mmCIF file with all atom_site columns, C-alpha atoms in Angstrom:
data_model
loop_
_atom_site.group_PDB
_atom_site.id
_atom_site.type_symbol
_atom_site.label_atom_id
_atom_site.label_alt_id
_atom_site.label_comp_id
_atom_site.label_asym_id
_atom_site.label_entity_id
_atom_site.label_seq_id
_atom_site.pdbx_PDB_ins_code
_atom_site.Cartn_x
_atom_site.Cartn_y
_atom_site.Cartn_z
_atom_site.occupancy
_atom_site.B_iso_or_equiv
_atom_site.pdbx_formal_charge
_atom_site.auth_seq_id
_atom_site.auth_comp_id
_atom_site.auth_asym_id
_atom_site.auth_atom_id
_atom_site.pdbx_PDB_model_num
ATOM 1   C CA . UNK Y 1 1   ? -0.065  -0.057  0.267  1.00 47.00 ? 1   UNK Y CA 1
ATOM 2   C CA . UNK Y 1 2   ? 1.845   3.424   -0.983 1.00 58.00 ? 2   UNK Y CA 1
ATOM 3   C CA . UNK Y 1 3   ? 2.393   6.045   1.425  1.00 69.00 ? 3   UNK Y CA 1
ATOM 4   C CA . UNK Y 1 4   ? 3.220   8.866   -1.001 1.00 80.00 ? 4   UNK Y CA 1
ATOM 5   C CA . UNK Y 1 5   ? 0.683   11.131  -1.841 1.00 89.00 ? 5   UNK Y CA 1
ATOM 6   C CA . UNK Y 1 6   ? 0.057   14.519  -2.756 1.00 94.00 ? 6   UNK Y CA 1
ATOM 7   C CA . UNK Y 1 7   ? 0.091   17.253  0.359  1.00 96.00 ? 7   UNK Y CA 1
ATOM 8   C CA . UNK Y 1 8   ? -0.848  20.677  0.876  1.00 97.00 ? 8   UNK Y CA 1
ATOM 9   C CA . UNK Y 1 9   ? 1.186   22.361  3.677  1.00 97.00 ? 9   UNK Y CA 1
ATOM 10  C CA . UNK Y 1 10  ? -0.690  25.489  5.072  1.00 97.00 ? 10  UNK Y CA 1
ATOM 11  C CA . UNK Y 1 11  ? 1.923   27.465  7.545  1.00 95.00 ? 11  UNK Y CA 1
ATOM 12  C CA . UNK Y 1 12  ? 2.324   31.735  7.462  1.00 94.00 ? 12  UNK Y CA 1
ATOM 13  C CA . UNK Y 1 13  ? 5.714   30.712  8.244  1.00 93.00 ? 13  UNK Y CA 1
ATOM 14  C CA . UNK Y 1 14  ? 7.978   30.058  5.197  1.00 94.00 ? 14  UNK Y CA 1
ATOM 15  C CA . UNK Y 1 15  ? 10.938  28.344  7.723  1.00 93.00 ? 15  UNK Y CA 1
ATOM 16  C CA . UNK Y 1 16  ? 7.991   25.927  8.587  1.00 92.00 ? 16  UNK Y CA 1
ATOM 17  C CA . UNK Y 1 17  ? 6.955   25.680  5.202  1.00 93.00 ? 17  UNK Y CA 1
ATOM 18  C CA . UNK Y 1 18  ? 10.339  25.179  3.498  1.00 93.00 ? 18  UNK Y CA 1
ATOM 19  C CA . UNK Y 1 19  ? 11.916  22.367  5.820  1.00 93.00 ? 19  UNK Y CA 1
ATOM 20  C CA . UNK Y 1 20  ? 7.814   20.689  6.127  1.00 93.00 ? 20  UNK Y CA 1
ATOM 21  C CA . UNK Y 1 21  ? 8.306   20.642  2.206  1.00 94.00 ? 21  UNK Y CA 1
ATOM 22  C CA . UNK Y 1 22  ? 12.184  19.174  2.090  1.00 94.00 ? 22  UNK Y CA 1
ATOM 23  C CA . UNK Y 1 23  ? 11.324  16.627  4.855  1.00 93.00 ? 23  UNK Y CA 1
ATOM 24  C CA . UNK Y 1 24  ? 8.050   15.731  2.695  1.00 94.00 ? 24  UNK Y CA 1
ATOM 25  C CA . UNK Y 1 25  ? 9.594   15.057  -0.392 1.00 95.00 ? 25  UNK Y CA 1
ATOM 26  C CA . UNK Y 1 26  ? 12.304  13.485  0.907  1.00 92.00 ? 26  UNK Y CA 1
ATOM 27  C CA . UNK Y 1 27  ? 9.711   10.898  2.089  1.00 90.00 ? 27  UNK Y CA 1
ATOM 28  C CA . UNK Y 1 28  ? 8.371   11.281  -1.955 1.00 92.00 ? 28  UNK Y CA 1
ATOM 29  C CA . UNK Y 1 29  ? 5.161   12.753  -1.317 1.00 94.00 ? 29  UNK Y CA 1
ATOM 30  C CA . UNK Y 1 30  ? 4.543   15.821  -3.963 1.00 95.00 ? 30  UNK Y CA 1
ATOM 31  C CA . UNK Y 1 31  ? 4.040   18.739  -1.946 1.00 96.00 ? 31  UNK Y CA 1
ATOM 32  C CA . UNK Y 1 32  ? 1.962   22.676  -2.419 1.00 96.00 ? 32  UNK Y CA 1
ATOM 33  C CA . UNK Y 1 33  ? 2.241   25.334  0.201  1.00 96.00 ? 33  UNK Y CA 1
ATOM 34  C CA . UNK Y 1 34  ? 0.141   27.990  0.582  1.00 96.00 ? 34  UNK Y CA 1
ATOM 35  C CA . UNK Y 1 35  ? 0.734   30.519  3.520  1.00 95.00 ? 35  UNK Y CA 1
ATOM 36  C CA . UNK Y 1 36  ? -2.498  31.894  4.405  1.00 95.00 ? 36  UNK Y CA 1
ATOM 37  C CA . UNK Y 1 37  ? -6.501  29.799  4.835  1.00 94.00 ? 37  UNK Y CA 1
ATOM 38  C CA . UNK Y 1 38  ? -7.670  31.605  1.657  1.00 95.00 ? 38  UNK Y CA 1
ATOM 39  C CA . UNK Y 1 39  ? -5.150  30.381  -0.668 1.00 96.00 ? 39  UNK Y CA 1
ATOM 40  C CA . UNK Y 1 40  ? -5.371  27.146  0.951  1.00 95.00 ? 40  UNK Y CA 1
ATOM 41  C CA . UNK Y 1 41  ? -9.451  27.153  0.497  1.00 96.00 ? 41  UNK Y CA 1
ATOM 42  C CA . UNK Y 1 42  ? -8.708  27.478  -2.749 1.00 95.00 ? 42  UNK Y CA 1
ATOM 43  C CA . UNK Y 1 43  ? -6.014  25.145  -4.413 1.00 95.00 ? 43  UNK Y CA 1
ATOM 44  C CA . UNK Y 1 44  ? -8.435  22.380  -2.094 1.00 94.00 ? 44  UNK Y CA 1
ATOM 45  C CA . UNK Y 1 45  ? -11.183 23.116  -4.743 1.00 93.00 ? 45  UNK Y CA 1
ATOM 46  C CA . UNK Y 1 46  ? -9.191  23.246  -7.429 1.00 93.00 ? 46  UNK Y CA 1
ATOM 47  C CA . UNK Y 1 47  ? -7.555  20.015  -7.020 1.00 91.00 ? 47  UNK Y CA 1
ATOM 48  C CA . UNK Y 1 48  ? -7.984  18.213  -3.796 1.00 92.00 ? 48  UNK Y CA 1
ATOM 49  C CA . UNK Y 1 49  ? -4.631  16.836  -2.144 1.00 95.00 ? 49  UNK Y CA 1
ATOM 50  C CA . UNK Y 1 50  ? -4.388  13.487  -0.626 1.00 94.00 ? 50  UNK Y CA 1
ATOM 51  C CA . UNK Y 1 51  ? -3.563  14.841  2.894  1.00 95.00 ? 51  UNK Y CA 1
ATOM 52  C CA . UNK Y 1 52  ? -3.700  18.619  4.369  1.00 96.00 ? 52  UNK Y CA 1
ATOM 53  C CA . UNK Y 1 53  ? -1.253  19.552  7.084  1.00 96.00 ? 53  UNK Y CA 1
ATOM 54  C CA . UNK Y 1 54  ? -2.355  22.132  8.894  1.00 96.00 ? 54  UNK Y CA 1
ATOM 55  C CA . UNK Y 1 55  ? -1.187  24.964  10.879 1.00 93.00 ? 55  UNK Y CA 1
ATOM 56  C CA . UNK Y 1 56  ? -4.230  26.229  12.803 1.00 90.00 ? 56  UNK Y CA 1
ATOM 57  C CA . UNK Y 1 57  ? -2.436  29.629  13.515 1.00 88.00 ? 57  UNK Y CA 1
ATOM 58  C CA . UNK Y 1 58  ? -3.272  31.501  10.533 1.00 91.00 ? 58  UNK Y CA 1
ATOM 59  C CA . UNK Y 1 59  ? -4.028  34.906  9.408  1.00 88.00 ? 59  UNK Y CA 1
ATOM 60  C CA . UNK Y 1 60  ? -7.169  35.978  8.110  1.00 90.00 ? 60  UNK Y CA 1
ATOM 61  C CA . UNK Y 1 61  ? -9.057  32.346  7.926  1.00 93.00 ? 61  UNK Y CA 1
ATOM 62  C CA . UNK Y 1 62  ? -7.857  30.555  10.681 1.00 93.00 ? 62  UNK Y CA 1
ATOM 63  C CA . UNK Y 1 63  ? -6.994  26.524  10.566 1.00 93.00 ? 63  UNK Y CA 1
ATOM 64  C CA . UNK Y 1 64  ? -9.934  25.829  12.868 1.00 93.00 ? 64  UNK Y CA 1
ATOM 65  C CA . UNK Y 1 65  ? -12.337 27.822  10.086 1.00 95.00 ? 65  UNK Y CA 1
ATOM 66  C CA . UNK Y 1 66  ? -10.294 26.383  7.368  1.00 95.00 ? 66  UNK Y CA 1
ATOM 67  C CA . UNK Y 1 67  ? -10.772 23.204  8.553  1.00 93.00 ? 67  UNK Y CA 1
ATOM 68  C CA . UNK Y 1 68  ? -14.194 23.263  9.284  1.00 91.00 ? 68  UNK Y CA 1
ATOM 69  C CA . UNK Y 1 69  ? -14.770 24.290  5.921  1.00 93.00 ? 69  UNK Y CA 1
ATOM 70  C CA . UNK Y 1 70  ? -13.016 21.769  3.964  1.00 92.00 ? 70  UNK Y CA 1
ATOM 71  C CA . UNK Y 1 71  ? -15.279 19.007  6.388  1.00 88.00 ? 71  UNK Y CA 1
ATOM 72  C CA . UNK Y 1 72  ? -18.499 20.524  4.630  1.00 84.00 ? 72  UNK Y CA 1
ATOM 73  C CA . UNK Y 1 73  ? -17.048 19.602  1.724  1.00 84.00 ? 73  UNK Y CA 1
ATOM 74  C CA . UNK Y 1 74  ? -14.253 16.873  2.146  1.00 85.00 ? 74  UNK Y CA 1
ATOM 75  C CA . UNK Y 1 75  ? -13.268 13.651  4.089  1.00 82.00 ? 75  UNK Y CA 1
ATOM 76  C CA . UNK Y 1 76  ? -9.423  14.356  2.781  1.00 90.00 ? 76  UNK Y CA 1
ATOM 77  C CA . UNK Y 1 77  ? -6.858  13.734  6.036  1.00 90.00 ? 77  UNK Y CA 1
ATOM 78  C CA . UNK Y 1 78  ? -6.197  16.672  7.795  1.00 93.00 ? 78  UNK Y CA 1
ATOM 79  C CA . UNK Y 1 79  ? -2.863  16.385  10.094 1.00 92.00 ? 79  UNK Y CA 1
ATOM 80  C CA . UNK Y 1 80  ? -3.006  19.576  12.486 1.00 90.00 ? 80  UNK Y CA 1
ATOM 81  C CA . UNK Y 1 81  ? -0.052  21.944  13.949 1.00 91.00 ? 81  UNK Y CA 1
ATOM 82  C CA . UNK Y 1 82  ? -0.458  23.353  16.952 1.00 86.00 ? 82  UNK Y CA 1
ATOM 83  C CA . UNK Y 1 83  ? 1.578   25.366  19.554 1.00 82.00 ? 83  UNK Y CA 1
ATOM 84  C CA . UNK Y 1 84  ? 2.440   23.092  22.861 1.00 67.00 ? 84  UNK Y CA 1
ATOM 85  C CA . UNK Y 1 85  ? -0.160  25.452  25.031 1.00 70.00 ? 85  UNK Y CA 1
ATOM 86  C CA . UNK Y 1 86  ? -2.786  25.384  22.220 1.00 71.00 ? 86  UNK Y CA 1
ATOM 87  C CA . UNK Y 1 87  ? -5.230  22.527  24.255 1.00 75.00 ? 87  UNK Y CA 1
ATOM 88  C CA . UNK Y 1 88  ? -8.609  23.955  23.711 1.00 81.00 ? 88  UNK Y CA 1
ATOM 89  C CA . UNK Y 1 89  ? -7.389  24.801  20.059 1.00 81.00 ? 89  UNK Y CA 1
ATOM 90  C CA . UNK Y 1 90  ? -6.376  21.168  19.210 1.00 81.00 ? 90  UNK Y CA 1
ATOM 91  C CA . UNK Y 1 91  ? -9.497  19.312  20.889 1.00 83.00 ? 91  UNK Y CA 1
ATOM 92  C CA . UNK Y 1 92  ? -11.522 21.765  18.833 1.00 85.00 ? 92  UNK Y CA 1
ATOM 93  C CA . UNK Y 1 93  ? -9.324  20.311  15.457 1.00 85.00 ? 93  UNK Y CA 1
ATOM 94  C CA . UNK Y 1 94  ? -9.725  16.893  16.134 1.00 84.00 ? 94  UNK Y CA 1
ATOM 95  C CA . UNK Y 1 95  ? -13.729 18.043  16.907 1.00 81.00 ? 95  UNK Y CA 1
ATOM 96  C CA . UNK Y 1 96  ? -13.926 19.891  13.574 1.00 84.00 ? 96  UNK Y CA 1
ATOM 97  C CA . UNK Y 1 97  ? -12.759 16.697  12.122 1.00 82.00 ? 97  UNK Y CA 1
ATOM 98  C CA . UNK Y 1 98  ? -9.066  16.677  11.948 1.00 87.00 ? 98  UNK Y CA 1
ATOM 99  C CA . UNK Y 1 99  ? -7.221  13.038  11.929 1.00 84.00 ? 99  UNK Y CA 1
ATOM 100 C CA . UNK Y 1 100 ? -4.025  13.940  13.476 1.00 84.00 ? 100 UNK Y CA 1
ATOM 101 C CA . UNK Y 1 101 ? -1.929  16.428  15.256 1.00 85.00 ? 101 UNK Y CA 1
ATOM 102 C CA . UNK Y 1 102 ? 1.572   17.050  15.950 1.00 87.00 ? 102 UNK Y CA 1
ATOM 103 C CA . UNK Y 1 103 ? 2.479   20.261  18.155 1.00 85.00 ? 103 UNK Y CA 1
ATOM 104 C CA . UNK Y 1 104 ? 4.901   22.721  17.667 1.00 85.00 ? 104 UNK Y CA 1
ATOM 105 C CA . UNK Y 1 105 ? 8.203   22.883  17.864 1.00 84.00 ? 105 UNK Y CA 1
ATOM 106 C CA . UNK Y 1 106 ? 8.420   19.284  16.556 1.00 85.00 ? 106 UNK Y CA 1
ATOM 107 C CA . UNK Y 1 107 ? 10.663  16.866  14.793 1.00 86.00 ? 107 UNK Y CA 1
ATOM 108 C CA . UNK Y 1 108 ? 10.268  16.916  10.747 1.00 87.00 ? 108 UNK Y CA 1
ATOM 109 C CA . UNK Y 1 109 ? 11.275  13.582  10.589 1.00 86.00 ? 109 UNK Y CA 1
ATOM 110 C CA . UNK Y 1 110 ? 8.308   12.816  12.988 1.00 84.00 ? 110 UNK Y CA 1
ATOM 111 C CA . UNK Y 1 111 ? 6.067   14.907  11.086 1.00 89.00 ? 111 UNK Y CA 1
ATOM 112 C CA . UNK Y 1 112 ? 6.832   13.174  7.632  1.00 89.00 ? 112 UNK Y CA 1
ATOM 113 C CA . UNK Y 1 113 ? 6.064   9.793   9.551  1.00 86.00 ? 113 UNK Y CA 1
ATOM 114 C CA . UNK Y 1 114 ? 2.857   10.750  10.478 1.00 85.00 ? 114 UNK Y CA 1
ATOM 115 C CA . UNK Y 1 115 ? 1.453   12.171  6.888  1.00 90.00 ? 115 UNK Y CA 1
ATOM 116 C CA . UNK Y 1 116 ? 2.749   8.459   6.071  1.00 87.00 ? 116 UNK Y CA 1
ATOM 117 C CA . UNK Y 1 117 ? 0.964   6.687   8.802  1.00 82.00 ? 117 UNK Y CA 1
ATOM 118 C CA . UNK Y 1 118 ? -2.468  8.742   8.158  1.00 84.00 ? 118 UNK Y CA 1
ATOM 119 C CA . UNK Y 1 119 ? -1.873  8.030   3.872  1.00 86.00 ? 119 UNK Y CA 1
ATOM 120 C CA . UNK Y 1 120 ? -1.646  4.458   4.697  1.00 82.00 ? 120 UNK Y CA 1
ATOM 121 C CA . UNK Y 1 121 ? -4.335  3.723   7.032  1.00 75.00 ? 121 UNK Y CA 1
ATOM 122 C CA . UNK Y 1 122 ? -6.847  5.956   4.810  1.00 75.00 ? 122 UNK Y CA 1
ATOM 123 C CA . UNK Y 1 123 ? -5.743  4.348   1.895  1.00 72.00 ? 123 UNK Y CA 1
ATOM 124 C CA . UNK Y 1 124 ? -5.911  0.525   3.495  1.00 64.00 ? 124 UNK Y CA 1
ATOM 125 C CA . UNK Y 1 125 ? -8.718  -2.396  2.267  1.00 52.00 ? 125 UNK Y CA 1
ATOM 126 C CA . UNK Y 1 126 ? -6.399  -5.340  3.159  1.00 47.00 ? 126 UNK Y CA 1
ATOM 127 C CA . UNK Y 1 127 ? -7.398  -8.200  0.670  1.00 43.00 ? 127 UNK Y CA 1
ATOM 128 C CA . UNK Y 1 128 ? -8.753  -10.729 3.371  1.00 45.00 ? 128 UNK Y CA 1
ATOM 129 C CA . UNK Y 1 129 ? -10.917 -8.783  4.706  1.00 42.00 ? 129 UNK Y CA 1
ATOM 130 C CA . UNK Y 1 130 ? -11.745 -6.116  1.416  1.00 43.00 ? 130 UNK Y CA 1
ATOM 131 C CA . UNK Y 1 131 ? -15.334 -7.248  0.675  1.00 54.00 ? 131 UNK Y CA 1
ATOM 132 C CA . UNK Y 1 132 ? -16.285 -7.528  4.453  1.00 83.00 ? 132 UNK Y CA 1
ATOM 133 C CA . UNK Y 1 133 ? -19.062 -6.147  5.484  1.00 87.00 ? 133 UNK Y CA 1
ATOM 134 C CA . UNK Y 1 134 ? -19.771 -5.583  9.832  1.00 90.00 ? 134 UNK Y CA 1
ATOM 135 C CA . UNK Y 1 135 ? -23.318 -5.056  10.457 1.00 92.00 ? 135 UNK Y CA 1
ATOM 136 C CA . UNK Y 1 136 ? -24.891 -3.640  13.785 1.00 94.00 ? 136 UNK Y CA 1
ATOM 137 C CA . UNK Y 1 137 ? -28.784 -3.295  13.207 1.00 92.00 ? 137 UNK Y CA 1
ATOM 138 C CA . UNK Y 1 138 ? -28.936 0.001   10.952 1.00 94.00 ? 138 UNK Y CA 1
ATOM 139 C CA . UNK Y 1 139 ? -25.747 0.546   10.901 1.00 96.00 ? 139 UNK Y CA 1
ATOM 140 C CA . UNK Y 1 140 ? -23.346 -1.452  8.158  1.00 95.00 ? 140 UNK Y CA 1
ATOM 141 C CA . UNK Y 1 141 ? -19.443 -0.808  7.732  1.00 94.00 ? 141 UNK Y CA 1
ATOM 142 C CA . UNK Y 1 142 ? -18.113 -1.784  4.214  1.00 91.00 ? 142 UNK Y CA 1
ATOM 143 C CA . UNK Y 1 143 ? -14.271 -2.701  5.119  1.00 86.00 ? 143 UNK Y CA 1
ATOM 144 C CA . UNK Y 1 144 ? -13.621 -2.301  1.815  1.00 82.00 ? 144 UNK Y CA 1
ATOM 145 C CA . UNK Y 1 145 ? -14.769 0.786   0.359  1.00 83.00 ? 145 UNK Y CA 1
ATOM 146 C CA . UNK Y 1 146 ? -14.613 2.892   4.203  1.00 85.00 ? 146 UNK Y CA 1
ATOM 147 C CA . UNK Y 1 147 ? -17.939 3.181   4.127  1.00 89.00 ? 147 UNK Y CA 1
ATOM 148 C CA . UNK Y 1 148 ? -19.867 3.626   7.024  1.00 94.00 ? 148 UNK Y CA 1
ATOM 149 C CA . UNK Y 1 149 ? -24.351 3.440   6.457  1.00 95.00 ? 149 UNK Y CA 1
ATOM 150 C CA . UNK Y 1 150 ? -26.689 4.549   8.888  1.00 95.00 ? 150 UNK Y CA 1
ATOM 151 C CA . UNK Y 1 151 ? -30.872 3.881   8.440  1.00 94.00 ? 151 UNK Y CA 1
ATOM 152 C CA . UNK Y 1 152 ? -29.726 4.572   4.974  1.00 93.00 ? 152 UNK Y CA 1
ATOM 153 C CA . UNK Y 1 153 ? -27.691 7.308   4.541  1.00 94.00 ? 153 UNK Y CA 1
ATOM 154 C CA . UNK Y 1 154 ? -23.907 7.497   4.529  1.00 93.00 ? 154 UNK Y CA 1
ATOM 155 C CA . UNK Y 1 155 ? -22.534 8.708   7.540  1.00 93.00 ? 155 UNK Y CA 1
ATOM 156 C CA . UNK Y 1 156 ? -19.410 11.488  7.295  1.00 87.00 ? 156 UNK Y CA 1
ATOM 157 C CA . UNK Y 1 157 ? -16.919 9.784   8.861  1.00 88.00 ? 157 UNK Y CA 1
ATOM 158 C CA . UNK Y 1 158 ? -12.811 11.130  9.074  1.00 83.00 ? 158 UNK Y CA 1
ATOM 159 C CA . UNK Y 1 159 ? -10.436 8.772   8.713  1.00 81.00 ? 159 UNK Y CA 1
ATOM 160 C CA . UNK Y 1 160 ? -9.838  7.956   12.029 1.00 85.00 ? 160 UNK Y CA 1
ATOM 161 C CA . UNK Y 1 161 ? -13.897 8.087   13.362 1.00 90.00 ? 161 UNK Y CA 1
ATOM 162 C CA . UNK Y 1 162 ? -14.289 4.744   10.459 1.00 92.00 ? 162 UNK Y CA 1
ATOM 163 C CA . UNK Y 1 163 ? -10.870 3.089   12.197 1.00 91.00 ? 163 UNK Y CA 1
ATOM 164 C CA . UNK Y 1 164 ? -12.325 3.611   15.408 1.00 94.00 ? 164 UNK Y CA 1
ATOM 165 C CA . UNK Y 1 165 ? -15.616 2.891   15.168 1.00 96.00 ? 165 UNK Y CA 1
ATOM 166 C CA . UNK Y 1 166 ? -14.353 -0.580  12.951 1.00 94.00 ? 166 UNK Y CA 1
ATOM 167 C CA . UNK Y 1 167 ? -12.172 -1.644  15.732 1.00 94.00 ? 167 UNK Y CA 1
ATOM 168 C CA . UNK Y 1 168 ? -14.868 -0.887  18.760 1.00 96.00 ? 168 UNK Y CA 1
ATOM 169 C CA . UNK Y 1 169 ? -17.282 -2.941  16.515 1.00 95.00 ? 169 UNK Y CA 1
ATOM 170 C CA . UNK Y 1 170 ? -15.300 -5.952  15.667 1.00 93.00 ? 170 UNK Y CA 1
ATOM 171 C CA . UNK Y 1 171 ? -14.552 -6.120  19.192 1.00 94.00 ? 171 UNK Y CA 1
ATOM 172 C CA . UNK Y 1 172 ? -18.059 -5.742  20.494 1.00 94.00 ? 172 UNK Y CA 1
ATOM 173 C CA . UNK Y 1 173 ? -18.637 -6.390  24.179 1.00 95.00 ? 173 UNK Y CA 1
ATOM 174 C CA . UNK Y 1 174 ? -14.928 -5.490  25.645 1.00 95.00 ? 174 UNK Y CA 1
ATOM 175 C CA . UNK Y 1 175 ? -13.765 -2.306  27.512 1.00 96.00 ? 175 UNK Y CA 1
ATOM 176 C CA . UNK Y 1 176 ? -10.973 -0.604  26.172 1.00 96.00 ? 176 UNK Y CA 1
ATOM 177 C CA . UNK Y 1 177 ? -8.888  2.120   27.819 1.00 95.00 ? 177 UNK Y CA 1
ATOM 178 C CA . UNK Y 1 178 ? -8.000  5.206   25.917 1.00 92.00 ? 178 UNK Y CA 1
ATOM 179 C CA . UNK Y 1 179 ? -4.427  4.209   25.759 1.00 91.00 ? 179 UNK Y CA 1
ATOM 180 C CA . UNK Y 1 180 ? -5.250  1.051   24.420 1.00 93.00 ? 180 UNK Y CA 1
ATOM 181 C CA . UNK Y 1 181 ? -7.416  2.628   22.002 1.00 93.00 ? 181 UNK Y CA 1
ATOM 182 C CA . UNK Y 1 182 ? -4.686  5.201   21.419 1.00 87.00 ? 182 UNK Y CA 1
ATOM 183 C CA . UNK Y 1 183 ? -2.239  2.083   20.194 1.00 85.00 ? 183 UNK Y CA 1
ATOM 184 C CA . UNK Y 1 184 ? -4.335  -0.100  18.966 1.00 87.00 ? 184 UNK Y CA 1
ATOM 185 C CA . UNK Y 1 185 ? -6.172  2.608   16.245 1.00 87.00 ? 185 UNK Y CA 1
ATOM 186 C CA . UNK Y 1 186 ? -3.504  5.238   15.971 1.00 80.00 ? 186 UNK Y CA 1
ATOM 187 C CA . UNK Y 1 187 ? -0.779  3.552   16.133 1.00 76.00 ? 187 UNK Y CA 1
ATOM 188 C CA . UNK Y 1 188 ? 0.538   5.607   19.282 1.00 71.00 ? 188 UNK Y CA 1
ATOM 189 C CA . UNK Y 1 189 ? 2.698   3.872   22.408 1.00 66.00 ? 189 UNK Y CA 1
ATOM 190 C CA . UNK Y 1 190 ? 2.429   7.808   23.681 1.00 64.00 ? 190 UNK Y CA 1
ATOM 191 C CA . UNK Y 1 191 ? 0.321   11.137  22.803 1.00 65.00 ? 191 UNK Y CA 1
ATOM 192 C CA . UNK Y 1 192 ? -2.706  12.735  23.832 1.00 71.00 ? 192 UNK Y CA 1
ATOM 193 C CA . UNK Y 1 193 ? -5.314  10.462  24.862 1.00 82.00 ? 193 UNK Y CA 1
ATOM 194 C CA . UNK Y 1 194 ? -7.920  13.545  24.952 1.00 83.00 ? 194 UNK Y CA 1
ATOM 195 C CA . UNK Y 1 195 ? -7.097  12.598  20.984 1.00 85.00 ? 195 UNK Y CA 1
ATOM 196 C CA . UNK Y 1 196 ? -9.537  9.138   21.881 1.00 90.00 ? 196 UNK Y CA 1
ATOM 197 C CA . UNK Y 1 197 ? -11.991 11.144  24.022 1.00 91.00 ? 197 UNK Y CA 1
ATOM 198 C CA . UNK Y 1 198 ? -12.666 13.471  21.138 1.00 88.00 ? 198 UNK Y CA 1
ATOM 199 C CA . UNK Y 1 199 ? -13.158 10.875  18.829 1.00 91.00 ? 199 UNK Y CA 1
ATOM 200 C CA . UNK Y 1 200 ? -16.029 9.146   20.764 1.00 95.00 ? 200 UNK Y CA 1
ATOM 201 C CA . UNK Y 1 201 ? -17.643 12.331  21.410 1.00 93.00 ? 201 UNK Y CA 1
ATOM 202 C CA . UNK Y 1 202 ? -17.785 12.564  17.408 1.00 90.00 ? 202 UNK Y CA 1
ATOM 203 C CA . UNK Y 1 203 ? -18.666 9.367   16.769 1.00 94.00 ? 203 UNK Y CA 1
ATOM 204 C CA . UNK Y 1 204 ? -21.903 9.190   19.011 1.00 96.00 ? 204 UNK Y CA 1
ATOM 205 C CA . UNK Y 1 205 ? -23.021 12.265  17.700 1.00 94.00 ? 205 UNK Y CA 1
ATOM 206 C CA . UNK Y 1 206 ? -23.051 10.461  14.244 1.00 94.00 ? 206 UNK Y CA 1
ATOM 207 C CA . UNK Y 1 207 ? -24.167 7.309   15.272 1.00 96.00 ? 207 UNK Y CA 1
ATOM 208 C CA . UNK Y 1 208 ? -26.484 7.847   18.133 1.00 96.00 ? 208 UNK Y CA 1
ATOM 209 C CA . UNK Y 1 209 ? -30.163 8.854   18.507 1.00 93.00 ? 209 UNK Y CA 1
ATOM 210 C CA . UNK Y 1 210 ? -28.970 10.492  21.738 1.00 95.00 ? 210 UNK Y CA 1
ATOM 211 C CA . UNK Y 1 211 ? -25.728 11.040  21.275 1.00 93.00 ? 211 UNK Y CA 1
ATOM 212 C CA . UNK Y 1 212 ? -25.655 12.401  25.494 1.00 93.00 ? 212 UNK Y CA 1
ATOM 213 C CA . UNK Y 1 213 ? -27.574 9.189   26.440 1.00 94.00 ? 213 UNK Y CA 1
ATOM 214 C CA . UNK Y 1 214 ? -25.432 6.827   24.051 1.00 95.00 ? 214 UNK Y CA 1
ATOM 215 C CA . UNK Y 1 215 ? -26.712 2.830   23.712 1.00 95.00 ? 215 UNK Y CA 1
ATOM 216 C CA . UNK Y 1 216 ? -24.036 1.944   21.153 1.00 97.00 ? 216 UNK Y CA 1
ATOM 217 C CA . UNK Y 1 217 ? -20.487 3.552   22.528 1.00 97.00 ? 217 UNK Y CA 1
ATOM 218 C CA . UNK Y 1 218 ? -20.626 2.969   26.268 1.00 96.00 ? 218 UNK Y CA 1
ATOM 219 C CA . UNK Y 1 219 ? -18.143 4.818   29.060 1.00 96.00 ? 219 UNK Y CA 1
ATOM 220 C CA . UNK Y 1 220 ? -17.225 2.110   31.511 1.00 95.00 ? 220 UNK Y CA 1
ATOM 221 C CA . UNK Y 1 221 ? -16.079 4.150   34.441 1.00 93.00 ? 221 UNK Y CA 1
ATOM 222 C CA . UNK Y 1 222 ? -12.504 3.393   34.791 1.00 91.00 ? 222 UNK Y CA 1
ATOM 223 C CA . UNK Y 1 223 ? -12.014 1.345   32.120 1.00 93.00 ? 223 UNK Y CA 1
ATOM 224 C CA . UNK Y 1 224 ? -12.385 3.560   29.144 1.00 95.00 ? 224 UNK Y CA 1
ATOM 225 C CA . UNK Y 1 225 ? -15.329 2.858   26.284 1.00 97.00 ? 225 UNK Y CA 1
ATOM 226 C CA . UNK Y 1 226 ? -16.922 -0.501  25.015 1.00 97.00 ? 226 UNK Y CA 1
ATOM 227 C CA . UNK Y 1 227 ? -19.453 -0.742  22.220 1.00 97.00 ? 227 UNK Y CA 1
ATOM 228 C CA . UNK Y 1 228 ? -22.609 -2.801  22.521 1.00 96.00 ? 228 UNK Y CA 1
ATOM 229 C CA . UNK Y 1 229 ? -24.579 -4.249  19.813 1.00 92.00 ? 229 UNK Y CA 1
ATOM 230 C CA . UNK Y 1 230 ? -27.711 -3.197  19.133 1.00 84.00 ? 230 UNK Y CA 1
#
């Protein structure tokens, strides 16, 4: 499965753009850059990339608004760049549908690895289960097409949301801690566990009739989360 793709890097710092571009090109990606949100939205509308690296602190249209507008029309993977003290913005970005994040100051090599990882997951269609459809009542996940349908309507899931839902429903009845989910779904053996919390919240908003009273994705107090078949 190819880990290379067309990547749009959006950052108002020219030095950051140049360094990120260089590392991503060395990793085999085709890179386009933008210094502000308006240009980024124009470039996405002209030719949607395979992945977007998006700084949240942008002049004019900020990164959160760029993320929100992109998510209205596309599920393209988004990796956010956030400053170390911007936890609220990071969580807001994840709630808007970003797939991953890297905090500044960051290692360009780490960012390149994250980009390849997200692309690989977004394109993953394992041969042995390519035609598998996982169902739970009126919810169906087509693993090969990476498509989820609820009550006849396709759900607008991001790459990570689909991965998380597929993992949970495939292990229905078993409780997982946030650390376990971070490792099993994200492939991280470290990281901010609030990432999992935000993605669970977003999934509940999309698959539960009453998100505040979930019946599918249950909270197991003192442990984490469990998927219960309906």
